[in-house]
Amino acid sequence: MASKTKKAQFDVKKQFEAVAEQFQTLQVLNEEGEIVNEAAMPDLSDEQLQELMRRMVYTRILDQRSISLNRQGRLGFYAPTAGQEASQLASQFALEKEDFILLGYRDVPQLIWHGLPLSQAFLFSRGHFKGNQIPEGVNVISPQIIIGAQIIQAAGVALGMKKNGAKSVAITYTGDGGASQGDFYEGLNFAGAFKAPAIFVVQNNRFAISTPVEKQSAAQTIAQKAVAAGIPGIQVDGMDPLAVYAAVKDARERAINGEGPTLIETLTYRYGPHTMAGDDPTRYRTSDLDNEWEQKDPLVRFRKFLEKKGLWSEELENATIDQAKDDIKEAIKIADETPKQKVTDLMEIMYEDMPYHLKEQYEIYKEKESK
Amino acid sequence: MAQMTMIQAITDALRTELRNDEKVLMFGEDIGVNGGVFRATEGLQKEFGEDRVFDTPLAESGIGGLAIGLALTGYRPVPEIQFFGFVFEVMDSIAGQMARMRYRSGGRYNAPITVRSPFGGGVHTPELHSDALEGLMAQSPGLKVVVPSTPYDAKGLLISSIRDNDPVIFLEHLKLYRAFRQEVPEEEYTIEIGKADVKREGTDLSIITYGAMVHESLKAAEELEKEGHSVEVVDLRTIQPLDIEAIIASVEKTGRAIVVQEAQKQAGVGAQVVAEINDRAILSLEAPVLRVAAPDTIYPFSQAEGVWLPNFKDIIETAKKVLNF
């Protein structure tokens, strides 16, 4: 029996159109290095603009050197960062020292610029626990390996800050892949429910290892996922350092004013492989797509912008490159001189007081490792 | 001293620590206004305010992550997982995160978190409410696992757990919550984590057990006494770390032992205890060490739990095999 088609009670198309309209990408600086949105232009001094550029150039060099050190067997686990500098560094640049950062393994640059010594970043890569021993006063925790686990922890740190009456925020980073995890939704929802001062940054680099973002969700944007949690969501051009900075600065202001968390989606791209452990991006990305994104490069557009203002030059660029190379050399030296990690070291950091079985095993491994 | 049930002793311990340390926070599903589904947090929100005793959204992983984040900002969280059968939702936060906090950070951070949760069979719950999953926890390095069997022990152990600077999984047996009352001091006291308690002394056989099985074992010991067997019952109280000295001292005295657990037999805490005895006291043994445990199925739909759960008769049967070996 043919059923009579009823008129839809609810206009789904209209709903999605309204959502799409709400989530336009924020851009301040276009690919030509021109300000296209004066109203959103952040209030940064010339020195701050130079410093942000310096950090991006430095980090690009760090990435190149890390890749080559990895190939020489002088670094271990490494997830390349080139392409994501605006997303990573301009967001960190909008923070204060007392803000706490929780992130995943591609986001080591934010830790470094928040105060983690470079030698420790290298020790982390080499699989040495000293790399994770964050110095006092540096408000970060070592990179999370479980995708998304840091997001709910960030809600907890933010709630703790609120309870402490601190004027600071917890910021957490994940990728488009992480936005599929249950912990992502739980983190947004908890922070929203508690009005906790958190910033959730999703660096949408278009691929969760190999799975394109289109296959990860039916949602048109990741930013719109904020709506379900009842918190603000914003999508920014993640290759534009000024847009990223503006969005994070704004979110931070709201958070410390007691207005709760914000979700920020940065549209970005990683030029390199997922990690240096055998990933081959040509299996899942076309060179056309790579080229398209390289045209949006954050360093290129920011350099054009600063050069026009007379704030950047070849000398400054070269001085930054030299500085990065010197620092890397020095940091590798420190990492090399760090005593080898022992199993007994790890036994000592399992509990405050060693239980009987570890004490017994400690003696066995002490003997083994003394040979 | 007051006569308290285990649930009252637990509430008393929680109140004690909320008073003692302003950094202690309690949170979970329905623990605020409602006082928890078993009333463990009854009256605590009213007394200490919503800032310190609060409800969370319904998401166990979120509760675990929240505890970790709060610990990172200087708090001493005591989250409740409404039923321990829901632990699979929060396994990463527990075994993947808080258990590793000290290790992962090279000692820079720690996780002074006590995860409280009811578990245990015999009260006809729906699925995933009764499972004895303590073995999963005991197998995760970095955690301590406490399972009290009496109101007195529950209070002293819970206070110690909350004060511990490492994560403790504190498992409260559902059937013991209101099973009996006991004299419990109103003032604060602690019981050291990792210390067993000889609940009954004997010379012929050691029954090593914990949780609700302590009471089945005591019942079995009484029956065996009538037949002339002097049975010792060692209540482990903490299953990670084990009180190896107490276990070995008892076995060396009696020369015979059985290990009793409510959980399924496979890869369980009982197997660990047997292995430790074999490693350390095999020459004191007059007979093999046998186990009493539940069969290796999923926790049964409740109509079958009467037979599925080990009871004093099962314990007597196994005890006799060892006594008559």
XYZ file of C-alpha atoms in Angstrom:
696
model
C 0.000 0.000 0.000
C 1.476 3.306 -1.031
C 1.661 5.718 1.834
C 0.799 9.321 1.350
C 3.832 11.584 1.515
C 3.445 13.887 4.452
C 4.833 17.377 4.519
C 8.020 17.444 6.627
C 7.366 18.979 10.027
C 10.890 20.182 10.255
C 13.004 21.904 7.602
C 16.324 20.074 7.841
C 17.817 21.960 4.902
C 17.077 25.285 6.501
C 18.673 24.165 9.741
C 21.926 23.186 8.051
C 21.998 26.379 6.001
C 21.676 28.362 9.204
C 24.524 26.395 10.773
C 26.755 26.918 7.727
C 26.074 30.626 7.840
C 27.174 30.764 11.477
C 30.495 29.066 10.858
C 32.337 31.194 8.352
C 36.120 31.019 8.440
C 37.790 33.919 10.210
C 40.675 35.339 8.222
C 42.689 38.468 8.986
C 45.717 38.069 6.737
C 45.256 36.637 3.270
C 47.736 34.610 1.240
C 49.162 37.799 -0.272
C 50.007 39.146 3.158
C 47.199 41.705 3.098
C 44.940 42.527 6.003
C 41.444 41.612 4.871
C 39.650 42.094 8.164
C 40.755 45.251 9.954
C 38.135 44.853 12.658
C 39.600 41.514 13.743
C 43.219 42.677 13.560
C 44.764 41.874 16.943
C 46.459 44.533 18.973
C 50.105 43.467 18.600
C 53.140 45.722 18.838
C 55.804 45.678 16.125
C 58.081 43.736 18.479
C 55.383 41.165 19.110
C 54.754 40.766 15.381
C 58.481 40.243 14.835
C 58.667 37.793 17.709
C 55.802 35.730 16.302
C 57.549 35.586 12.925
C 60.810 34.678 14.585
C 59.119 31.778 16.365
C 57.544 30.497 13.153
C 60.821 30.604 11.233
C 62.669 29.030 14.149
C 60.113 26.229 14.442
C 60.214 25.522 10.693
C 63.969 25.044 11.014
C 63.475 22.911 14.103
C 61.106 20.715 12.111
C 63.558 20.336 9.228
C 66.425 19.534 11.579
C 64.302 17.113 13.621
C 63.394 15.205 10.474
C 67.002 14.945 9.447
C 68.133 13.987 12.972
C 65.448 11.318 12.967
C 66.737 9.971 9.639
C 70.260 9.848 11.089
C 68.946 7.871 14.044
C 69.725 10.705 16.428
C 66.067 11.359 17.317
C 63.273 8.852 17.882
C 59.535 9.322 17.610
C 58.770 12.504 15.715
C 55.593 13.982 14.227
C 56.399 16.710 11.658
C 54.969 20.181 12.197
C 55.658 22.182 9.003
C 52.509 23.843 7.723
C 50.942 24.104 11.156
C 53.124 26.910 12.545
C 50.428 29.586 12.607
C 47.999 27.219 14.188
C 50.440 26.027 16.823
C 52.505 29.092 17.598
C 50.092 31.989 17.211
C 47.683 30.225 19.555
C 50.394 29.717 22.175
C 51.513 33.329 21.613
C 48.109 34.503 22.848
C 48.603 32.773 26.219
C 50.141 33.878 29.485
C 52.762 31.905 31.393
C 50.244 30.811 34.029
C 47.993 29.184 31.420
C 48.248 25.394 31.338
C 48.755 23.495 28.074
C 47.667 19.888 27.430
C 48.261 18.560 23.949
C 49.112 15.684 21.649
C 52.421 14.524 20.237
C 52.529 16.782 17.145
C 52.312 19.842 19.345
C 55.752 19.827 20.922
C 56.483 23.386 19.587
C 53.835 24.901 21.892
C 55.553 23.227 24.861
C 58.898 24.639 23.828
C 57.555 28.171 23.491
C 55.777 27.791 26.830
C 59.113 27.024 28.481
C 60.071 23.377 27.920
C 63.822 23.255 27.208
C 64.575 22.020 23.704
C 66.873 19.337 25.101
C 63.888 17.851 26.905
C 61.827 17.829 23.729
C 64.631 15.798 22.173
C 64.744 13.461 25.168
C 60.979 12.941 24.828
C 61.558 12.018 21.185
C 64.305 9.614 22.206
C 62.061 7.878 24.735
C 63.819 9.101 27.865
C 61.710 9.925 30.930
C 63.752 13.066 31.602
C 62.029 14.552 28.577
C 58.756 14.417 30.473
C 60.080 15.904 33.719
C 58.615 19.328 33.138
C 60.543 22.042 35.033
C 58.791 23.781 37.933
C 56.931 26.848 36.759
C 56.383 25.560 33.225
C 52.654 24.939 33.037
C 52.407 22.048 30.642
C 52.169 18.290 30.749
C 54.089 16.061 28.377
C 52.395 15.201 25.065
C 49.456 12.846 25.275
C 49.648 9.705 23.196
C 46.029 8.567 23.506
C 44.172 10.775 21.048
C 41.750 12.986 22.926
C 42.542 11.896 26.502
C 43.968 15.342 27.226
C 40.686 17.025 26.322
C 38.766 15.846 29.388
C 41.816 16.482 31.550
C 41.832 20.064 30.268
C 38.270 20.445 31.515
C 39.547 19.309 34.924
C 42.504 21.688 34.933
C 40.177 24.518 33.940
C 37.730 23.648 36.710
C 40.616 23.538 39.201
C 41.733 27.004 38.059
C 38.213 28.287 38.514
C 38.045 26.806 42.015
C 41.425 28.337 42.825
C 40.191 31.721 41.653
C 43.072 31.881 39.177
C 42.879 34.254 36.232
C 44.250 31.697 33.823
C 43.034 29.154 31.283
C 43.624 25.542 30.353
C 44.203 25.109 26.633
C 44.149 21.782 24.871
C 45.046 20.829 21.337
C 43.976 17.939 19.204
C 43.478 17.275 15.512
C 40.491 16.558 13.318
C 40.901 12.884 14.259
C 40.690 13.702 17.949
C 37.386 15.460 17.382
C 35.794 12.078 16.734
C 36.678 10.736 20.178
C 34.069 10.492 22.908
C 36.490 12.299 25.200
C 36.293 15.339 22.904
C 32.552 15.639 23.417
C 32.829 14.862 27.129
C 35.509 17.519 27.563
C 33.477 20.199 25.770
C 30.358 19.228 27.646
C 31.980 19.118 31.085
C 33.764 22.436 30.606
C 30.545 23.973 29.326
C 28.464 22.611 32.210
C 31.016 23.880 34.760
C 31.672 27.149 32.871
C 35.334 26.292 33.202
C 38.017 28.530 31.625
C 39.130 26.149 28.865
C 40.085 26.611 25.228
C 39.745 23.610 22.947
C 41.810 23.950 19.784
C 41.205 21.466 17.008
C 43.875 21.737 14.351
C 42.023 20.380 11.380
C 44.874 19.356 9.094
C 42.398 17.427 6.966
C 43.661 13.920 7.696
C 43.530 11.605 10.709
C 46.674 9.849 9.557
C 45.113 8.832 6.232
C 41.367 9.302 6.697
C 40.157 12.580 5.160
C 38.014 14.849 7.252
C 35.071 14.317 4.884
C 35.002 10.674 5.924
C 35.284 11.439 9.624
C 32.018 13.243 10.166
C 28.843 14.368 8.437
C 29.314 17.785 10.031
C 30.482 20.533 7.661
C 32.774 22.020 10.297
C 34.299 20.879 13.549
C 33.639 24.298 15.054
C 29.888 23.717 14.911
C 30.247 20.836 17.357
C 30.495 23.516 20.035
C 26.814 24.314 19.559
C 25.696 20.975 20.979
C 27.751 21.637 24.117
C 26.304 25.134 24.402
C 29.658 26.862 24.068
C 31.040 29.260 21.440
C 32.694 27.711 18.406
C 34.784 29.468 15.821
C 36.522 28.358 12.663
C 39.662 30.212 11.689
C 42.115 30.130 8.840
C 44.781 28.089 10.551
C 47.439 29.272 8.076
C 46.861 32.852 9.186
C 48.763 33.655 12.387
C 46.798 36.832 13.023
C 43.418 35.125 12.812
C 44.561 32.305 15.085
C 45.990 34.766 17.585
C 42.836 36.881 17.546
C 40.575 33.893 18.101
C 42.587 32.518 21.013
C 43.022 35.947 22.611
C 39.302 36.475 22.418
C 38.545 33.028 23.862
C 41.014 33.634 26.676
C 39.362 36.941 27.556
C 35.964 35.285 27.753
C 37.336 32.422 29.828
C 39.006 34.574 32.466
C 35.923 36.775 32.610
C 33.960 33.744 33.760
C 32.183 33.189 30.454
C 33.339 29.598 30.019
C 35.096 27.623 27.316
C 35.478 28.071 23.561
C 36.099 25.626 20.738
C 38.416 26.847 17.995
C 38.876 24.949 14.761
C 41.959 25.956 12.801
C 42.030 24.961 9.138
C 45.560 23.869 8.474
C 47.710 21.251 6.800
C 50.737 19.183 7.676
C 53.155 19.142 4.764
C 55.015 16.096 6.013
C 54.023 12.574 6.955
C 51.967 11.717 10.040
C 55.110 10.641 11.851
C 58.607 9.635 10.803
C 57.813 6.006 11.573
C 57.056 4.977 7.992
C 53.976 6.980 7.038
C 53.765 7.739 3.307
C 51.287 10.560 2.600
C 51.336 9.887 -1.168
C 49.145 6.867 -0.400
C 46.278 9.098 0.701
C 46.983 12.673 -0.495
C 47.439 14.072 -3.988
C 50.270 16.416 -4.876
C 47.599 18.840 -6.131
C 46.227 19.066 -2.633
C 49.715 19.472 -1.183
C 50.395 22.322 -3.645
C 47.086 23.969 -2.938
C 47.902 24.128 0.771
C 51.520 25.129 0.324
C 50.175 28.244 -1.443
C 48.580 29.181 1.865
C 51.842 28.878 3.798
C 51.770 30.846 7.067
C 55.419 31.909 6.924
C 55.157 33.185 3.359
C 52.133 35.371 3.978
C 53.372 36.674 7.334
C 56.782 37.473 5.832
C 55.123 39.452 3.025
C 53.045 41.332 5.562
C 56.001 42.163 7.811
C 58.318 43.072 4.955
C 55.800 45.593 3.700
C 55.790 47.122 7.160
C 59.592 47.077 7.267
C 59.520 44.659 10.192
C 61.261 41.700 8.577
C 64.381 41.307 6.487
C 66.730 38.706 5.159
C 69.135 39.514 7.995
C 66.484 38.877 10.612
C 65.493 35.680 8.845
C 69.092 34.465 8.692
C 69.814 35.432 12.264
C 66.780 33.420 13.352
C 67.873 30.416 11.312
C 71.367 30.580 12.780
C 69.973 30.904 16.283
C 67.741 27.870 15.763
C 70.620 25.790 14.414
C 72.874 26.767 17.327
C 70.169 26.011 19.886
C 69.459 22.639 18.303
C 73.119 21.739 18.352
C 73.394 22.706 22.005
C 70.187 20.864 22.939
C 71.347 17.685 21.195
C 74.589 17.946 23.132
C 72.686 18.163 26.422
C 70.498 15.230 25.395
C 73.576 13.210 24.475
C 75.172 13.944 27.844
C 72.061 12.914 29.795
C 72.773 9.633 31.567
C 71.151 6.608 29.977
C 67.766 5.711 31.347
C 67.641 2.648 33.554
C 64.824 0.282 34.431
C 65.586 1.073 38.078
C 64.943 4.779 37.349
C 61.476 3.831 36.180
C 60.845 1.683 39.246
C 61.576 4.722 41.377
C 58.861 6.792 39.715
C 56.046 4.243 39.842
C 54.785 5.114 43.323
C 55.659 7.511 46.111
C 56.836 4.463 48.102
C 57.966 1.319 46.342
C 55.751 -1.710 47.032
C 57.427 -4.986 48.092
C 57.477 -6.583 44.665
C 59.107 -3.571 43.027
C 61.677 -3.415 45.833
C 62.614 -7.023 45.116
C 62.733 -6.430 41.372
C 64.712 -3.244 41.946
C 67.550 -5.263 43.476
C 67.536 -7.651 40.521
C 67.655 -4.853 37.932
C 70.193 -2.867 39.906
C 72.464 -5.862 39.670
C 71.695 -6.396 35.940
C 72.272 -2.762 35.097
C 75.512 -2.469 37.032
C 77.215 -4.873 34.650
C 31.965 4.408 69.609
C 29.021 4.079 67.314
C 27.478 1.094 65.634
C 27.806 1.644 61.916
C 27.016 -0.164 58.708
C 29.714 -0.116 56.036
C 27.937 2.604 54.088
C 27.758 4.754 57.234
C 31.434 4.138 57.928
C 32.238 5.199 54.349
C 30.202 8.403 54.664
C 31.937 9.049 57.967
C 35.360 8.636 56.360
C 34.409 10.962 53.493
C 33.131 13.588 55.926
C 36.315 13.258 57.983
C 38.524 13.959 55.004
C 36.346 16.777 53.656
C 36.824 18.403 57.068
C 40.529 17.663 57.309
C 41.658 18.820 53.918
C 40.055 21.598 51.924
C 41.641 20.225 48.765
C 39.496 17.072 48.945
C 36.719 17.150 46.324
C 33.964 14.619 45.688
C 32.075 14.294 42.462
C 30.257 11.812 40.309
C 26.816 10.924 39.037
C 23.995 11.757 41.484
C 26.299 12.183 44.465
C 25.249 15.740 45.328
C 21.634 16.447 46.253
C 20.815 12.772 45.921
C 23.711 11.607 48.105
C 24.676 8.861 45.669
C 22.545 5.926 44.569
C 23.605 4.078 47.745
C 23.682 7.242 49.899
C 27.432 7.085 50.445
C 27.637 10.881 50.128
C 24.405 11.548 52.035
C 24.368 15.055 53.458
C 27.888 15.913 52.305
C 26.915 18.488 49.689
C 24.690 20.198 52.244
C 27.494 20.288 54.792
C 30.425 21.191 52.527
C 28.766 23.014 49.650
C 28.428 22.435 45.946
C 31.943 23.676 45.329
C 33.399 20.577 47.027
C 30.742 17.905 46.564
C 29.139 18.063 43.148
C 27.302 16.218 40.430
C 28.880 15.672 37.041
C 27.342 15.037 33.658
C 26.743 11.349 32.976
C 30.081 10.354 31.455
C 32.524 8.103 33.270
C 35.512 8.890 31.073
C 34.853 12.563 31.695
C 34.746 11.944 35.450
C 38.138 10.242 35.303
C 39.659 12.996 33.171
C 38.168 15.671 35.404
C 39.840 14.017 38.401
C 43.206 14.064 36.642
C 42.886 17.721 35.683
C 41.838 18.675 39.205
C 44.795 16.733 40.608
C 47.074 18.737 38.288
C 45.774 21.936 39.860
C 46.448 20.817 43.430
C 43.246 19.038 44.412
C 42.747 15.626 45.989
C 39.813 14.238 44.029
C 37.566 11.430 45.251
C 35.402 10.626 42.217
C 32.683 8.015 42.395
C 31.992 5.612 39.536
C 28.350 4.765 40.121
C 28.871 1.019 39.545
C 32.217 -0.567 38.890
C 30.763 -2.430 35.915
C 30.902 0.962 34.193
C 34.680 1.055 34.587
C 35.218 0.062 30.964
C 34.052 3.572 30.045
C 36.817 5.064 32.180
C 39.595 2.511 31.715
C 41.824 4.916 29.838
C 41.537 7.614 32.481
C 42.313 5.064 35.209
C 44.829 2.611 33.753
C 46.081 4.716 30.833
C 46.312 8.069 32.579
C 46.137 8.379 36.367
C 48.099 5.166 36.954
C 50.882 6.619 34.813
C 50.908 10.211 35.968
C 53.905 9.900 38.288
C 55.787 7.621 35.886
C 54.992 9.540 32.731
C 56.043 12.855 34.211
C 59.217 11.482 35.759
C 57.813 12.217 39.204
C 56.918 15.836 38.377
C 53.177 15.255 38.773
C 51.222 12.714 40.753
C 47.592 11.705 40.923
C 46.349 11.637 44.530
C 42.980 10.331 43.381
C 40.727 7.825 45.127
C 38.221 6.276 42.747
C 35.364 4.898 44.846
C 32.972 2.437 43.343
C 30.400 -0.165 44.409
C 30.720 -3.662 42.973
C 29.946 -7.239 43.833
C 27.268 -9.842 43.410
C 24.295 -11.193 45.279
C 21.802 -8.364 45.076
C 20.112 -9.136 41.739
C 21.259 -6.151 39.732
C 20.972 -5.730 35.967
C 24.013 -6.605 33.862
C 27.338 -4.769 34.425
C 26.503 -3.721 37.981
C 27.885 -6.650 39.968
C 31.058 -7.767 38.214
C 34.152 -8.227 40.341
C 36.667 -6.443 38.103
C 39.359 -5.762 40.691
C 41.747 -8.025 38.791
C 41.827 -5.557 35.896
C 42.928 -2.880 38.320
C 45.440 -5.051 40.157
C 47.044 -5.806 36.805
C 47.630 -2.124 36.047
C 50.967 -0.950 37.460
C 50.675 2.428 39.164
C 47.409 1.742 40.970
C 46.658 0.541 44.479
C 43.524 -1.520 44.943
C 41.650 -1.698 48.239
C 38.641 -3.930 48.981
C 37.370 -3.647 52.570
C 35.165 -6.294 54.148
C 33.965 -4.577 57.338
C 32.723 -1.124 58.402
C 35.769 -0.617 60.643
C 38.219 -1.480 57.870
C 36.262 0.578 55.328
C 36.615 3.786 57.337
C 40.296 3.405 58.180
C 41.241 2.281 54.690
C 39.231 4.985 52.944
C 40.898 7.717 54.996
C 44.302 6.222 54.123
C 43.331 5.980 50.462
C 42.294 9.621 50.261
C 45.547 10.688 51.944
C 47.646 8.533 49.626
C 49.606 10.443 47.009
C 49.054 7.772 44.353
C 45.797 6.673 42.743
C 43.769 4.181 44.757
C 40.830 2.171 43.476
C 38.544 1.711 46.478
C 35.955 -1.001 45.871
C 32.893 -1.226 48.052
C 30.966 -4.486 48.008
C 27.270 -3.833 47.429
C 26.166 -6.717 49.573
C 28.238 -5.520 52.514
C 26.918 -1.928 52.481
C 24.129 -2.692 54.947
C 24.829 -6.344 55.804
C 25.767 -5.734 59.428
C 26.807 -3.104 61.937
C 30.052 -2.888 63.813
C 31.653 -0.672 66.419
C 33.383 2.114 64.521
C 35.242 4.918 66.324
C 33.783 8.324 65.593
C 37.222 9.898 65.641
C 39.599 9.554 62.709
C 41.959 6.606 62.339
C 43.808 5.040 59.453
C 44.551 1.503 58.362
C 47.683 1.135 56.318
C 47.165 0.234 52.656
C 48.877 -3.053 51.831
C 48.261 -4.618 55.256
C 46.152 -7.759 55.598
C 44.183 -8.633 58.698
C 43.801 -12.060 60.239
C 40.062 -12.157 60.787
C 40.196 -15.548 62.491
C 43.171 -17.430 63.805
C 43.758 -21.100 63.125
C 46.506 -23.677 62.769
C 45.420 -26.259 60.141
C 44.534 -24.265 57.037
C 44.805 -20.679 55.801
C 41.964 -19.206 53.790
C 43.275 -16.153 52.003
C 40.506 -13.957 50.723
C 39.019 -10.445 50.506
C 35.749 -8.556 50.141
C 32.445 -10.333 50.668
C 34.213 -13.706 50.492
C 35.751 -12.956 53.898
C 32.333 -13.574 55.414
C 31.715 -16.759 53.422
C 35.166 -17.928 54.504
C 34.455 -17.165 58.173
C 31.233 -19.147 57.907
C 33.122 -22.023 56.312
C 35.763 -21.832 59.058
C 33.071 -22.131 61.729
C 31.609 -25.218 60.059
C 35.043 -26.780 59.680
C 35.782 -26.052 63.348
C 32.839 -28.287 64.247
C 34.640 -31.089 62.431
C 37.826 -30.411 64.323
C 39.710 -28.269 61.795
C 41.326 -25.070 62.990
C 41.049 -22.607 60.096
C 42.702 -19.207 59.776
C 41.051 -16.509 57.653
C 43.355 -13.855 56.232
C 41.535 -10.806 54.867
C 43.857 -9.222 52.317
C 42.026 -5.853 52.452
C 44.429 -4.555 49.787
C 44.938 -6.658 46.682
C 47.572 -4.381 45.154
C 50.075 -4.387 46.723
C 49.541 -7.669 48.549
C 50.632 -8.083 52.157
C 53.128 -10.752 51.289
C 54.472 -11.039 54.835
C 51.053 -11.787 56.303
C 50.270 -14.325 53.584
C 53.541 -16.179 54.020
C 53.425 -16.035 57.832
C 50.009 -17.662 57.814
C 50.944 -20.329 55.275
C 54.149 -21.170 57.125
C 52.101 -21.620 60.279
C 49.358 -23.821 58.798
C 51.170 -25.497 55.905
C 47.956 -25.567 53.904
C 46.111 -22.825 52.056
C 43.240 -22.043 49.772
C 42.555 -18.727 48.088
C 38.986 -17.533 47.739
C 37.775 -14.831 45.368
C 34.375 -13.794 44.101
C 35.673 -13.057 40.604
C 36.013 -15.568 37.800
C 38.972 -17.884 38.139
C 40.860 -16.922 34.963
C 43.954 -14.726 35.429
C 42.703 -13.538 38.781
C 44.019 -12.168 42.047
C 43.807 -15.686 43.496
C 46.238 -16.964 40.892
C 48.663 -14.228 41.879
C 48.427 -15.196 45.545
C 48.991 -18.889 44.708
C 52.031 -17.984 42.616
C 53.480 -15.849 45.419
C 53.029 -18.708 47.892
C 54.718 -21.107 45.473
C 57.590 -18.652 44.988
C 58.159 -18.049 48.663
C 56.847 -20.870 50.813
C 56.643 -24.026 48.751
C 58.692 -25.998 51.264
C 56.226 -25.134 54.026
C 53.332 -26.626 52.094
C 51.798 -29.971 52.963
C 49.353 -29.781 50.040
C 48.835 -27.831 46.823
C 47.220 -24.424 47.193
C 43.759 -24.520 45.617
C 41.403 -21.773 44.558
C 37.718 -21.130 45.042
C 36.387 -18.736 42.422
C 33.434 -18.133 40.142
C 33.288 -20.000 36.815
C 34.859 -18.351 33.779
C 31.695 -16.964 32.251
C 30.455 -13.404 32.044
C 28.799 -12.438 35.321
C 25.451 -14.257 35.133
C 22.001 -12.794 34.624
C 20.821 -12.427 38.169
C 18.600 -15.503 38.429
C 21.698 -17.712 38.262
C 23.913 -15.760 40.636
C 22.999 -17.857 43.676
C 24.802 -20.829 42.189
C 27.415 -18.872 40.241
C 28.811 -16.926 43.198
C 31.182 -18.915 45.393
C 29.733 -19.609 48.858
C 30.779 -21.188 52.128
C 29.828 -24.668 50.913
C 32.168 -24.345 47.932
C 34.853 -23.153 50.296
C 34.334 -26.131 52.675
C 34.520 -28.538 49.736
C 37.844 -27.130 48.503
C 39.175 -26.734 52.048
C 38.578 -30.438 52.691
C 40.508 -31.406 49.549
C 43.488 -29.524 50.898
C 43.031 -30.661 54.499
C 42.768 -34.318 53.399
C 45.510 -34.225 50.789
